[in-house]
Amino acid sequence: MTIFARDADTGMAKWVYQMTPHDEWDYDGVNEMILSDQQINGQARKLLTHFDRNGLGYTMDRESGELLVAEKYDPKVNWTSGVDMDKNSPTYGRPKVLDAASTDKAGEDHNVKGICPAALGTKDEQPAAYSPDTQLFYVPTNHI
């Protein structure tokens, strides 16, 4: 559930971002990281984009780790209302988990149902791609 960048010369971690802290739904976060060079607000940026099993798509500056985008790419995702993008917030970058979807909040021996996406995820092992020609991401998805 974590993306991290390593300095290729030293092997030391440069930055870390966790997509689904305390993952209650077994999303794992194992999908590929797509690297691209794009313009963001008129500035050339080296980007990393990740379409996670949790139903959220993330775009980060791959040099600094700055979170630029964290949005649902399936509108039916119902375990979170989105990601806190307020850089001044103590929960910046964390998903806003809805209590009704939380297996932790439901208590011991309670089966939470109707979570979207299911454990298979909105995207699983089928790879996504970015085309610099169209400037679009092509993302095969599940809707379970």
PDB file of N, CA and C in Angstrom, residues 30-94:
ATOM      1  N   VAL A  30      -0.648  -2.963  -5.346  1.00  0.00           N
ATOM      2  CA  VAL A  30       0.464  -3.595  -6.053  1.00  0.00           C
ATOM      3  C   VAL A  30       0.544  -3.226  -7.537  1.00  0.00           C
ATOM      4  N   ASN A  31      -0.326  -2.375  -8.028  1.00  0.00           N
ATOM      5  CA  ASN A  31      -0.344  -2.069  -9.465  1.00  0.00           C
ATOM      6  C   ASN A  31       0.856  -1.229  -9.884  1.00  0.00           C
ATOM      7  N   GLU A  32       1.092  -1.234 -11.198  1.00  0.00           N
ATOM      8  CA  GLU A  32       2.265  -0.574 -11.767  1.00  0.00           C
ATOM      9  C   GLU A  32       2.259   0.944 -11.539  1.00  0.00           C
ATOM     10  N   MET A  33       3.446   1.491 -11.621  1.00  0.00           N
ATOM     11  CA  MET A  33       3.641   2.934 -11.567  1.00  0.00           C
ATOM     12  C   MET A  33       3.960   3.379 -12.993  1.00  0.00           C
ATOM     13  N   ILE A  34       3.201   4.322 -13.518  1.00  0.00           N
ATOM     14  CA  ILE A  34       3.400   4.790 -14.888  1.00  0.00           C
ATOM     15  C   ILE A  34       4.188   6.100 -14.819  1.00  0.00           C
ATOM     16  N   LEU A  35       5.332   6.127 -15.488  1.00  0.00           N
ATOM     17  CA  LEU A  35       6.180   7.313 -15.494  1.00  0.00           C
ATOM     18  C   LEU A  35       5.913   8.111 -16.766  1.00  0.00           C
ATOM     19  N   SER A  36       5.781   9.412 -16.605  1.00  0.00           N
ATOM     20  CA  SER A  36       5.555  10.286 -17.759  1.00  0.00           C
ATOM     21  C   SER A  36       6.160  11.650 -17.472  1.00  0.00           C
ATOM     22  N   ASP A  37       6.395  12.384 -18.542  1.00  0.00           N
ATOM     23  CA  ASP A  37       6.826  13.780 -18.456  1.00  0.00           C
ATOM     24  C   ASP A  37       5.689  14.602 -19.038  1.00  0.00           C
ATOM     25  N   GLN A  38       5.095  15.475 -18.193  1.00  0.00           N
ATOM     26  CA  GLN A  38       3.937  16.258 -18.618  1.00  0.00           C
ATOM     27  C   GLN A  38       4.040  17.678 -18.079  1.00  0.00           C
ATOM     28  N   GLN A  39       3.213  18.548 -18.627  1.00  0.00           N
ATOM     29  CA  GLN A  39       3.105  19.918 -18.155  1.00  0.00           C
ATOM     30  C   GLN A  39       2.014  19.979 -17.084  1.00  0.00           C
ATOM     31  N   ILE A  40       2.335  20.547 -15.944  1.00  0.00           N
ATOM     32  CA  ILE A  40       1.357  20.794 -14.887  1.00  0.00           C
ATOM     33  C   ILE A  40       1.411  22.290 -14.595  1.00  0.00           C
ATOM     34  N   ASN A  41       0.292  22.977 -14.815  1.00  0.00           N
ATOM     35  CA  ASN A  41       0.231  24.431 -14.637  1.00  0.00           C
ATOM     36  C   ASN A  41       1.360  25.134 -15.387  1.00  0.00           C
ATOM     37  N   GLY A  42       1.621  24.679 -16.616  1.00  0.00           N
ATOM     38  CA  GLY A  42       2.630  25.301 -17.457  1.00  0.00           C
ATOM     39  C   GLY A  42       4.069  24.950 -17.129  1.00  0.00           C
ATOM     40  N   GLN A  43       4.262  24.059 -16.168  1.00  0.00           N
ATOM     41  CA  GLN A  43       5.614  23.678 -15.751  1.00  0.00           C
ATOM     42  C   GLN A  43       5.864  22.212 -16.102  1.00  0.00           C
ATOM     43  N   ALA A  44       7.024  21.930 -16.712  1.00  0.00           N
ATOM     44  CA  ALA A  44       7.388  20.548 -17.031  1.00  0.00           C
ATOM     45  C   ALA A  44       7.641  19.791 -15.728  1.00  0.00           C
ATOM     46  N   ARG A  45       6.993  18.638 -15.593  1.00  0.00           N
ATOM     47  CA  ARG A  45       7.157  17.829 -14.382  1.00  0.00           C
ATOM     48  C   ARG A  45       7.415  16.386 -14.775  1.00  0.00           C
ATOM     49  N   LYS A  46       8.245  15.711 -13.973  1.00  0.00           N
ATOM     50  CA  LYS A  46       8.456  14.274 -14.089  1.00  0.00           C
ATOM     51  C   LYS A  46       7.445  13.632 -13.149  1.00  0.00           C
ATOM     52  N   LEU A  47       6.511  12.867 -13.714  1.00  0.00           N
ATOM     53  CA  LEU A  47       5.379  12.369 -12.941  1.00  0.00           C
ATOM     54  C   LEU A  47       5.398  10.858 -12.788  1.00  0.00           C
ATOM     55  N   LEU A  48       4.733  10.422 -11.747  1.00  0.00           N
ATOM     56  CA  LEU A  48       4.442   9.022 -11.482  1.00  0.00           C
ATOM     57  C   LEU A  48       2.934   8.961 -11.289  1.00  0.00           C
ATOM     58  N   THR A  49       2.253   8.108 -12.047  1.00  0.00           N
ATOM     59  CA  THR A  49       0.806   7.951 -11.901  1.00  0.00           C
ATOM     60  C   THR A  49       0.517   6.496 -11.565  1.00  0.00           C
ATOM     61  N   HIS A  50      -0.392   6.311 -10.616  1.00  0.00           N
ATOM     62  CA  HIS A  50      -0.720   4.971 -10.116  1.00  0.00           C
ATOM     63  C   HIS A  50      -2.236   4.864  -9.977  1.00  0.00           C
ATOM     64  N   PHE A  51      -2.818   3.906 -10.691  1.00  0.00           N
ATOM     65  CA  PHE A  51      -4.245   3.605 -10.549  1.00  0.00           C
ATOM     66  C   PHE A  51      -4.342   2.424  -9.602  1.00  0.00           C
ATOM     67  N   ASP A  52      -4.799   2.704  -8.386  1.00  0.00           N
ATOM     68  CA  ASP A  52      -4.755   1.713  -7.321  1.00  0.00           C
ATOM     69  C   ASP A  52      -5.995   0.835  -7.306  1.00  0.00           C
ATOM     70  N   ARG A  53      -5.846  -0.340  -6.719  1.00  0.00           N
ATOM     71  CA  ARG A  53      -6.981  -1.245  -6.532  1.00  0.00           C
ATOM     72  C   ARG A  53      -8.063  -0.589  -5.692  1.00  0.00           C
ATOM     73  N   ASN A  54      -7.710   0.373  -4.854  1.00  0.00           N
ATOM     74  CA  ASN A  54      -8.675   1.021  -3.971  1.00  0.00           C
ATOM     75  C   ASN A  54      -9.647   1.942  -4.705  1.00  0.00           C
ATOM     76  N   GLY A  55      -9.475   2.102  -6.034  1.00  0.00           N
ATOM     77  CA  GLY A  55     -10.390   2.928  -6.824  1.00  0.00           C
ATOM     78  C   GLY A  55      -9.949   4.370  -6.983  1.00  0.00           C
ATOM     79  N   LEU A  56      -8.781   4.700  -6.450  1.00  0.00           N
ATOM     80  CA  LEU A  56      -8.266   6.065  -6.568  1.00  0.00           C
ATOM     81  C   LEU A  56      -7.065   6.093  -7.497  1.00  0.00           C
ATOM     82  N   GLY A  57      -6.979   7.151  -8.282  1.00  0.00           N
ATOM     83  CA  GLY A  57      -5.821   7.380  -9.136  1.00  0.00           C
ATOM     84  C   GLY A  57      -4.965   8.463  -8.516  1.00  0.00           C
ATOM     85  N   TYR A  58      -3.672   8.242  -8.489  1.00  0.00           N
ATOM     86  CA  TYR A  58      -2.731   9.167  -7.851  1.00  0.00           C
ATOM     87  C   TYR A  58      -1.717   9.640  -8.882  1.00  0.00           C
ATOM     88  N   THR A  59      -1.424  10.924  -8.882  1.00  0.00           N
ATOM     89  CA  THR A  59      -0.330  11.458  -9.682  1.00  0.00           C
ATOM     90  C   THR A  59       0.570  12.239  -8.739  1.00  0.00           C
ATOM     91  N   MET A  60       1.866  11.939  -8.833  1.00  0.00           N
ATOM     92  CA  MET A  60       2.858  12.536  -7.941  1.00  0.00           C
ATOM     93  C   MET A  60       4.039  13.039  -8.758  1.00  0.00           C
ATOM     94  N   ASP A  61       4.714  14.029  -8.218  1.00  0.00           N
ATOM     95  CA  ASP A  61       5.999  14.417  -8.775  1.00  0.00           C
ATOM     96  C   ASP A  61       6.969  13.323  -8.372  1.00  0.00           C
ATOM     97  N   ARG A  62       7.558  12.631  -9.335  1.00  0.00           N
ATOM     98  CA  ARG A  62       8.369  11.463  -8.985  1.00  0.00           C
ATOM     99  C   ARG A  62       9.728  11.838  -8.422  1.00  0.00           C
ATOM    100  N   GLU A  63      10.122  13.079  -8.531  1.00  0.00           N
ATOM    101  CA  GLU A  63      11.389  13.494  -7.918  1.00  0.00           C
ATOM    102  C   GLU A  63      11.208  13.885  -6.453  1.00  0.00           C
ATOM    103  N   SER A  64      10.143  14.638  -6.160  1.00  0.00           N
ATOM    104  CA  SER A  64       9.937  15.131  -4.794  1.00  0.00           C
ATOM    105  C   SER A  64       8.945  14.301  -3.985  1.00  0.00           C
ATOM    106  N   GLY A  65       8.062  13.554  -4.671  1.00  0.00           N
ATOM    107  CA  GLY A  65       7.013  12.814  -3.979  1.00  0.00           C
ATOM    108  C   GLY A  65       5.782  13.648  -3.708  1.00  0.00           C
ATOM    109  N   GLU A  66       5.755  14.896  -4.179  1.00  0.00           N
ATOM    110  CA  GLU A  66       4.599  15.766  -3.952  1.00  0.00           C
ATOM    111  C   GLU A  66       3.347  15.157  -4.588  1.00  0.00           C
ATOM    112  N   LEU A  67       2.290  15.032  -3.799  1.00  0.00           N
ATOM    113  CA  LEU A  67       1.019  14.512  -4.277  1.00  0.00           C
ATOM    114  C   LEU A  67       0.299  15.623  -5.034  1.00  0.00           C
ATOM    115  N   LEU A  68       0.056  15.406  -6.312  1.00  0.00           N
ATOM    116  CA  LEU A  68      -0.576  16.416  -7.154  1.00  0.00           C
ATOM    117  C   LEU A  68      -2.048  16.128  -7.389  1.00  0.00           C
ATOM    118  N   VAL A  69      -2.399  14.853  -7.554  1.00  0.00           N
ATOM    119  CA  VAL A  69      -3.778  14.439  -7.817  1.00  0.00           C
ATOM    120  C   VAL A  69      -4.050  13.156  -7.043  1.00  0.00           C
ATOM    121  N   ALA A  70      -5.220  13.068  -6.433  1.00  0.00           N
ATOM    122  CA  ALA A  70      -5.715  11.840  -5.802  1.00  0.00           C
ATOM    123  C   ALA A  70      -7.233  11.875  -5.950  1.00  0.00           C
ATOM    124  N   GLU A  71      -7.728  11.158  -6.958  1.00  0.00           N
ATOM    125  CA  GLU A  71      -9.152  11.214  -7.296  1.00  0.00           C
ATOM    126  C   GLU A  71      -9.700   9.818  -7.567  1.00  0.00           C
ATOM    127  N   LYS A  72     -11.003   9.651  -7.324  1.00  0.00           N
ATOM    128  CA  LYS A  72     -11.686   8.407  -7.683  1.00  0.00           C
ATOM    129  C   LYS A  72     -11.700   8.301  -9.205  1.00  0.00           C
ATOM    130  N   TYR A  73     -11.365   7.127  -9.731  1.00  0.00           N
ATOM    131  CA  TYR A  73     -11.539   6.918 -11.167  1.00  0.00           C
ATOM    132  C   TYR A  73     -12.717   5.991 -11.452  1.00  0.00           C
ATOM    133  N   ASP A  74     -13.371   5.512 -10.407  1.00  0.00           N
ATOM    134  CA  ASP A  74     -14.668   4.847 -10.523  1.00  0.00           C
ATOM    135  C   ASP A  74     -15.603   5.616  -9.595  1.00  0.00           C
ATOM    136  N   PRO A  75     -16.625   6.271 -10.138  1.00  0.00           N
ATOM    137  CA  PRO A  75     -17.505   7.086  -9.287  1.00  0.00           C
ATOM    138  C   PRO A  75     -18.289   6.294  -8.249  1.00  0.00           C
ATOM    139  N   LYS A  76     -18.336   4.958  -8.375  1.00  0.00           N
ATOM    140  CA  LYS A  76     -19.072   4.117  -7.419  1.00  0.00           C
ATOM    141  C   LYS A  76     -18.253   3.765  -6.177  1.00  0.00           C
ATOM    142  N   VAL A  77     -16.988   4.170  -6.120  1.00  0.00           N
ATOM    143  CA  VAL A  77     -16.161   3.895  -4.939  1.00  0.00           C
ATOM    144  C   VAL A  77     -16.871   4.485  -3.721  1.00  0.00           C
ATOM    145  N   ASN A  78     -17.095   3.645  -2.694  1.00  0.00           N
ATOM    146  CA  ASN A  78     -17.886   4.115  -1.550  1.00  0.00           C
ATOM    147  C   ASN A  78     -17.222   3.919  -0.189  1.00  0.00           C
ATOM    148  N   TRP A  79     -15.958   3.520  -0.153  1.00  0.00           N
ATOM    149  CA  TRP A  79     -15.286   3.369   1.146  1.00  0.00           C
ATOM    150  C   TRP A  79     -14.672   4.691   1.608  1.00  0.00           C
ATOM    151  N   THR A  80     -14.534   5.640   0.677  1.00  0.00           N
ATOM    152  CA  THR A  80     -13.941   6.939   0.983  1.00  0.00           C
ATOM    153  C   THR A  80     -14.688   8.035   0.232  1.00  0.00           C
ATOM    154  N   SER A  81     -14.691   9.215   0.802  1.00  0.00           N
ATOM    155  CA  SER A  81     -15.267  10.366   0.103  1.00  0.00           C
ATOM    156  C   SER A  81     -14.200  11.090  -0.707  1.00  0.00           C
ATOM    157  N   GLY A  82     -12.969  10.633  -0.611  1.00  0.00           N
ATOM    158  CA  GLY A  82     -11.865  11.256  -1.341  1.00  0.00           C
ATOM    159  C   GLY A  82     -10.639  11.364  -0.454  1.00  0.00           C
ATOM    160  N   VAL A  83      -9.636  12.044  -0.945  1.00  0.00           N
ATOM    161  CA  VAL A  83      -8.371  12.213  -0.229  1.00  0.00           C
ATOM    162  C   VAL A  83      -8.259  13.654   0.250  1.00  0.00           C
ATOM    163  N   ASP A  84      -7.779  13.834   1.465  1.00  0.00           N
ATOM    164  CA  ASP A  84      -7.562  15.175   2.017  1.00  0.00           C
ATOM    165  C   ASP A  84      -6.397  15.817   1.262  1.00  0.00           C
ATOM    166  N   MET A  85      -6.684  16.823   0.446  1.00  0.00           N
ATOM    167  CA  MET A  85      -5.656  17.495  -0.356  1.00  0.00           C
ATOM    168  C   MET A  85      -5.241  18.840   0.237  1.00  0.00           C
ATOM    169  N   ASP A  86      -5.695  19.145   1.462  1.00  0.00           N
ATOM    170  CA  ASP A  86      -5.310  20.382   2.136  1.00  0.00           C
ATOM    171  C   ASP A  86      -3.923  20.204   2.746  1.00  0.00           C
ATOM    172  N   LYS A  87      -2.923  20.862   2.165  1.00  0.00           N
ATOM    173  CA  LYS A  87      -1.537  20.688   2.614  1.00  0.00           C
ATOM    174  C   LYS A  87      -1.305  21.158   4.049  1.00  0.00           C
ATOM    175  N   ASN A  88      -2.231  21.928   4.593  1.00  0.00           N
ATOM    176  CA  ASN A  88      -2.103  22.390   5.981  1.00  0.00           C
ATOM    177  C   ASN A  88      -2.790  21.457   6.978  1.00  0.00           C
ATOM    178  N   SER A  89      -3.454  20.447   6.484  1.00  0.00           N
ATOM    179  CA  SER A  89      -4.191  19.530   7.350  1.00  0.00           C
ATOM    180  C   SER A  89      -3.270  18.445   7.900  1.00  0.00           C
ATOM    181  N   PRO A  90      -3.489  18.021   9.145  1.00  0.00           N
ATOM    182  CA  PRO A  90      -2.692  16.910   9.690  1.00  0.00           C
ATOM    183  C   PRO A  90      -2.977  15.577   8.997  1.00  0.00           C
ATOM    184  N   THR A  91      -4.082  15.497   8.236  1.00  0.00           N
ATOM    185  CA  THR A  91      -4.395  14.266   7.517  1.00  0.00           C
ATOM    186  C   THR A  91      -4.178  14.430   6.005  1.00  0.00           C
ATOM    187  N   TYR A  92      -3.384  15.416   5.622  1.00  0.00           N
ATOM    188  CA  TYR A  92      -3.087  15.649   4.203  1.00  0.00           C
ATOM    189  C   TYR A  92      -2.603  14.363   3.532  1.00  0.00           C
ATOM    190  N   GLY A  93      -3.195  14.064   2.370  1.00  0.00           N
ATOM    191  CA  GLY A  93      -2.792  12.896   1.596  1.00  0.00           C
ATOM    192  C   GLY A  93      -3.459  11.600   2.011  1.00  0.00           C
ATOM    193  N   ARG A  94      -4.222  11.622   3.094  1.00  0.00           N
ATOM    194  CA  ARG A  94      -4.873  10.395   3.571  1.00  0.00           C
ATOM    195  C   ARG A  94      -6.305  10.327   3.053  1.00  0.00           C
TER     196      ARG A  94
END
